[in-house]
């Protein structure tokens, strides 16, 4: 495997060390702010959903650990340049090891979040291997190219590596594959949620909200990845994309936590209404607590034409035998994917 560091000597482009420090400071500032938002979202999650599955809680804890490490490593790298190597501009050309580790952990965090949404999409689509497989392959491509780049950085930790053609191509593939995976995730969620429509106003309104959240979830990360992709190829001697790299993993983690935390606000029961659909165990999100929260009594549910879908789920379906609740075109269509 040819190393991108070997081609650095043949590159005529030179990356400005001054720009490197400027963009590093900007990126760390935004990263610190987003880290605070991540901690707040995680606190809300653990307080609001104590009965979520253990594996999901562990997964969120793992992402928090990674997010904490990326923030700490970015801070250590900035401290090295601004304090330890103060008035030593020649050392600015060397990439600090902590920034390399931070970059790799960011890539890992993004891939983990994409795999989570791919797994949710696989459930929602009733096992669509083609779509979820494409998402998994794209995520693995971004992980592989990111690993390649970080390995070359360890072997030749010079800022000039960023200007080499090989490094820029690998970085573009990494960003492009992640962006495409985000598009497939958001598009897939919207499509399968749309196919769950029944023609009933209450359920369709909630599905519309879920589709909007799915679009918003992928919009920010896709825009950032697109900006990363374009600037890497268009400006070979500029590190204008460095702040985006420093905050990208946090955007993924915040998107996941926001998706989990919004369940209760979309839950009509907690809002004091009598809507018949509980969204907490929607396959696009996470499994709900082991209670039926939309009504207080199972007999009352059945008298209203409602059926609990699962003993461990608070998803409620309309009784398809009740002609007053289903129109002629939707009698055979479930309110939510089972």
Coordinates of N, CA and C in Angstrom, one line a residue, residues 201-326:
X201 N -56.0 11.3 10.1 CA -55.3 12.6 10.3 C -54.3 12.5 11.4
X202 N -54.6 11.9 12.6 CA -53.8 11.9 13.7 C -52.5 11.2 13.5
X203 N -52.6 10.0 12.9 CA -51.4 9.2 12.6 C -50.5 9.8 11.5
X204 N -51.2 10.4 10.5 CA -50.4 11.0 9.4 C -49.7 12.2 9.8
X205 N -50.3 13.0 10.8 CA -49.6 14.2 11.3 C -48.4 13.8 12.0
X206 N -48.4 12.7 12.8 CA -47.3 12.3 13.6 C -46.2 11.7 12.6
X207 N -46.6 11.1 11.6 CA -45.7 10.6 10.6 C -45.0 11.7 9.9
X208 N -45.8 12.8 9.6 CA -45.2 14.0 9.0 C -44.1 14.5 9.9
X209 N -44.3 14.6 11.2 CA -43.4 15.1 12.1 C -42.1 14.2 12.1
X210 N -42.3 12.9 12.1 CA -41.2 12.0 12.1 C -40.3 12.2 10.8
X211 N -41.0 12.4 9.7 CA -40.3 12.6 8.5 C -39.5 13.9 8.5
X212 N -40.1 14.9 9.1 CA -39.4 16.2 9.2 C -38.1 16.0 10.1
X213 N -38.2 15.3 11.2 CA -37.1 15.0 12.1 C -36.0 14.2 11.3
X214 N -36.5 13.3 10.5 CA -35.5 12.4 9.8 C -34.7 13.3 8.8
X215 N -35.4 14.3 8.2 CA -34.7 15.2 7.2 C -33.8 16.1 8.0
X216 N -34.2 16.6 9.1 CA -33.4 17.5 9.8 C -32.2 16.8 10.4
X217 N -32.4 15.6 10.8 CA -31.2 14.8 11.3 C -30.1 14.7 10.4
X218 N -30.4 14.4 9.1 CA -29.3 14.3 8.1 C -28.9 15.5 7.4
X219 N -29.7 16.6 7.5 CA -29.4 17.8 6.7 C -28.1 18.5 7.2
X220 N -28.0 18.7 8.5 CA -26.8 19.4 9.0 C -25.5 18.6 8.7
X221 N -25.5 17.3 9.0 CA -24.3 16.5 8.7 C -24.0 16.4 7.2
X222 N -25.0 16.3 6.4 CA -24.8 16.2 5.0 C -24.2 17.5 4.4
X223 N -24.7 18.6 4.9 CA -24.2 19.9 4.5 C -22.7 20.1 4.9
X224 N -22.4 19.7 6.1 CA -21.0 19.8 6.6 C -20.1 18.8 5.8
X225 N -20.6 17.6 5.5 CA -19.8 16.7 4.7 C -19.6 17.2 3.3
X226 N -20.7 17.8 2.7 CA -20.5 18.4 1.4 C -19.5 19.5 1.4
X227 N -19.6 20.4 2.4 CA -18.6 21.5 2.5 C -17.2 20.9 2.6
X228 N -17.1 19.9 3.4 CA -15.8 19.2 3.6 C -15.3 18.7 2.3
X229 N -16.1 18.0 1.5 CA -15.8 17.3 0.3 C -15.3 18.4 -0.8
X230 N -16.1 19.5 -0.9 CA -15.8 20.5 -1.9 C -14.5 21.2 -1.6
X231 N -14.3 21.7 -0.3 CA -13.2 22.5 0.0 C -11.9 21.6 0.0
X232 N -12.0 20.3 0.3 CA -10.8 19.5 0.2 C -10.3 19.4 -1.2
X233 N -11.2 19.3 -2.2 CA -10.8 19.2 -3.6 C -10.5 20.6 -4.2
X234 N -11.2 21.6 -3.8 CA -11.1 22.9 -4.5 C -10.0 23.8 -3.9
X235 N -9.6 23.6 -2.7 CA -8.6 24.4 -2.1 C -7.5 23.5 -1.4
X236 N -6.6 23.0 -2.2 CA -5.6 22.0 -1.7 C -4.7 22.6 -0.7
X237 N -4.4 23.9 -0.7 CA -3.5 24.5 0.2 C -4.2 25.2 1.4
X238 N -5.5 25.0 1.5 CA -6.2 25.6 2.6 C -6.8 24.6 3.5
X239 N -6.8 24.9 4.8 CA -7.4 24.0 5.8 C -8.7 24.6 6.3
X240 N -9.4 25.2 5.5 CA -10.7 25.8 5.9 C -11.7 24.8 6.3
X241 N -11.5 23.5 6.0 CA -12.4 22.4 6.4 C -12.0 21.9 7.7
X242 N -10.9 22.3 8.3 CA -10.5 21.8 9.6 C -11.5 21.9 10.7
X243 N -12.1 23.1 10.9 CA -13.2 23.3 11.9 C -14.3 22.3 11.8
X244 N -14.7 22.0 10.5 CA -15.8 21.0 10.3 C -15.4 19.6 10.8
X245 N -14.1 19.3 10.5 CA -13.6 18.0 11.0 C -13.7 17.8 12.5
X246 N -13.4 18.9 13.2 CA -13.3 18.9 14.6 C -14.7 18.8 15.2
X247 N -15.7 19.3 14.6 CA -17.1 19.3 15.1 C -18.0 18.2 14.6
X248 N -17.6 17.5 13.5 CA -18.5 16.6 12.8 C -19.0 15.5 13.7
X249 N -18.1 14.8 14.5 CA -18.6 13.7 15.3 C -19.6 14.2 16.3
X250 N -19.4 15.4 16.8 CA -20.4 15.9 17.8 C -21.8 16.2 17.1
X251 N -21.8 16.6 15.9 CA -23.0 16.8 15.2 C -23.8 15.5 15.0
X252 N -23.0 14.4 14.8 CA -23.7 13.1 14.6 C -24.3 12.7 16.0
X253 N -23.5 12.8 17.0 CA -23.9 12.4 18.4 C -25.1 13.2 18.8
X254 N -25.1 14.5 18.6 CA -26.2 15.4 19.0 C -27.5 15.0 18.2
X255 N -27.3 14.7 16.9 CA -28.4 14.3 16.1 C -29.1 13.0 16.6
X256 N -28.3 12.1 17.1 CA -28.8 10.8 17.6 C -29.5 11.1 18.9
X257 N -28.9 11.9 19.8 CA -29.5 12.1 21.1 C -30.8 13.0 21.0
X258 N -30.8 13.9 20.0 CA -32.0 14.7 19.8 C -33.1 13.8 19.3
X259 N -32.8 12.8 18.4 CA -33.8 11.9 17.9 C -34.4 11.1 19.0
X260 N -33.6 10.6 19.9 CA -34.0 9.8 21.1 C -34.9 10.7 22.0
X261 N -34.4 11.9 22.3 CA -35.1 12.8 23.3 C -36.4 13.3 22.8
X262 N -36.6 13.4 21.5 CA -37.8 14.0 21.0 C -39.0 13.1 21.1
X263 N -38.7 11.8 21.4 CA -39.8 10.9 21.5 C -40.9 11.3 22.5
X264 N -40.5 11.8 23.6 CA -41.5 12.2 24.6 C -42.3 13.4 24.2
X265 N -41.7 14.3 23.5 CA -42.4 15.5 23.1 C -43.4 15.1 22.0
X266 N -43.1 14.1 21.2 CA -44.1 13.6 20.2 C -45.1 12.7 20.8
X267 N -44.9 12.2 22.0 CA -45.8 11.3 22.7 C -47.1 12.0 23.1
X268 N -48.2 11.8 22.5 CA -49.5 12.5 22.8 C -49.9 12.3 24.3
X269 N -49.5 11.1 24.9 CA -49.9 10.8 26.3 C -49.3 11.8 27.2
X270 N -48.0 12.1 27.0 CA -47.3 13.1 27.9 C -47.8 14.5 27.6
X271 N -48.4 14.7 26.5 CA -48.9 16.1 26.2 C -50.3 16.3 26.7
X272 N -50.9 15.2 27.3 CA -52.2 15.3 27.8 C -53.3 15.1 26.8
X273 N -53.1 14.6 25.6 CA -54.1 14.4 24.6 C -54.5 13.0 24.6
X274 N -55.5 12.6 23.8 CA -56.0 11.3 23.7 C -55.6 10.7 22.3
X275 N -54.5 11.1 21.7 CA -54.1 10.6 20.5 C -53.8 9.1 20.7
X276 N -53.9 8.3 19.6 CA -53.8 6.9 19.8 C -52.5 6.3 19.5
X277 N -51.5 7.1 19.2 CA -50.2 6.5 18.7 C -49.1 6.9 19.7
X278 N -48.4 6.0 20.2 CA -47.2 6.2 21.0 C -46.0 6.0 20.2
X279 N -45.1 6.9 20.1 CA -44.0 6.8 19.1 C -42.7 6.3 19.7
X280 N -42.7 6.0 21.0 CA -41.4 5.7 21.6 C -40.8 4.4 21.1
X281 N -41.6 3.5 20.7 CA -41.0 2.2 20.2 C -41.1 2.1 18.7
X282 N -41.3 3.2 18.0 CA -41.2 3.2 16.6 C -39.8 2.7 16.2
X283 N -39.7 1.8 15.2 CA -38.5 1.2 14.8 C -37.4 2.2 14.4
X284 N -37.8 3.4 14.0 CA -36.9 4.4 13.6 C -36.2 5.1 14.8
X285 N -36.8 4.8 16.0 CA -36.3 5.4 17.2 C -35.8 4.2 18.1
X286 N -36.3 4.1 19.3 CA -35.8 3.1 20.2 C -37.1 2.5 20.9
X287 N -36.8 1.4 21.5 CA -37.9 0.6 22.2 C -38.4 1.4 23.4
X288 N -39.7 1.4 23.6 CA -40.3 2.2 24.6 C -40.3 1.4 25.9
X289 N -40.6 2.1 27.1 CA -40.7 1.4 28.3 C -41.8 0.4 28.3
X290 N -41.8 -0.5 29.3 CA -42.7 -1.6 29.3 C -44.1 -1.2 29.9
X291 N -44.7 -0.2 29.3 CA -46.0 0.3 29.8 C -46.8 0.8 28.5
X292 N -48.1 0.8 28.7 CA -48.9 1.3 27.6 C -49.3 2.7 28.2
X293 N -48.8 3.8 27.6 CA -48.9 5.1 28.2 C -50.0 5.9 27.6
X294 N -50.6 5.5 26.5 CA -51.6 6.3 25.8 C -53.0 6.3 26.5
X295 N -53.3 5.2 27.1 CA -54.5 5.1 27.9 C -54.2 4.4 29.2
X296 N -55.2 4.5 30.1 CA -55.0 4.0 31.5 C -55.6 2.6 31.7
X297 N -56.3 2.1 30.8 CA -57.0 0.9 31.0 C -57.2 0.1 29.7
X298 N -56.8 -1.2 29.7 CA -56.9 -1.9 28.5 C -58.3 -2.1 28.0
X299 N -59.3 -2.1 28.9 CA -60.7 -2.2 28.5 C -61.1 -1.0 27.8
X300 N -60.7 0.2 28.3 CA -61.0 1.4 27.7 C -60.4 1.5 26.3
X301 N -59.2 0.9 26.1 CA -58.5 0.9 24.8 C -59.4 0.1 23.8
X302 N -59.8 -1.1 24.3 CA -60.6 -1.9 23.3 C -62.0 -1.3 23.0
X303 N -62.5 -0.6 24.0 CA -63.8 0.0 23.7 C -63.7 1.1 22.7
X304 N -62.5 1.7 22.5 CA -62.2 2.7 21.6 C -61.7 2.2 20.2
X305 N -61.6 0.8 20.2 CA -61.1 0.3 19.0 C -59.6 0.2 18.9
X306 N -58.9 0.2 20.0 CA -57.5 0.2 20.1 C -56.9 -1.1 20.5
X307 N -55.8 -1.5 20.0 CA -55.2 -2.8 20.4 C -53.7 -2.5 20.7
X308 N -53.2 -2.9 21.9 CA -51.7 -2.8 22.1 C -51.0 -3.8 21.2
X309 N -50.0 -3.3 20.5 CA -49.3 -4.1 19.5 C -48.4 -5.1 20.1
X310 N -47.8 -4.8 21.3 CA -46.8 -5.7 21.9 C -46.8 -5.5 23.4
X311 N -46.6 -6.5 24.2 CA -46.6 -6.4 25.6 C -45.4 -5.5 26.1
X312 N -44.3 -5.4 25.3 CA -43.2 -4.5 25.8 C -43.2 -3.2 25.0
X313 N -44.3 -2.9 24.3 CA -44.3 -1.7 23.5 C -45.5 -0.9 23.8
X314 N -45.4 0.4 23.7 CA -46.5 1.3 23.9 C -47.1 1.8 22.6
X315 N -46.7 1.1 21.5 CA -47.3 1.5 20.2 C -48.8 0.9 20.2
X316 N -49.6 1.8 19.8 CA -51.1 1.4 19.7 C -51.5 1.4 18.2
X317 N -52.3 0.4 17.9 CA -52.8 0.3 16.5 C -54.4 0.4 16.6
X318 N -54.9 1.0 15.5 CA -56.4 1.0 15.4 C -56.8 -0.5 15.1
X319 N -58.0 -0.8 15.6 CA -58.6 -2.1 15.3 C -59.2 -2.0 13.8
X320 N -58.6 -2.8 13.0 CA -58.9 -2.7 11.6 C -60.4 -3.2 11.3
X321 N -61.0 -3.9 12.3 CA -62.3 -4.4 12.2 C -63.4 -3.3 12.4
X322 N -62.9 -2.1 13.0 CA -63.8 -1.0 13.2 C -63.9 -0.1 12.0
X323 N -65.1 -0.2 11.3 CA -65.2 0.6 10.0 C -65.2 2.1 10.3
X324 N -65.5 2.5 11.5 CA -65.5 3.9 11.8 C -64.1 4.5 11.9
X325 N -63.1 3.7 12.1 CA -61.7 4.1 12.3 C -60.9 4.0 11.1
X326 N -61.3 3.2 10.1 CA -60.5 3.0 8.9 C -61.4 3.2 7.7

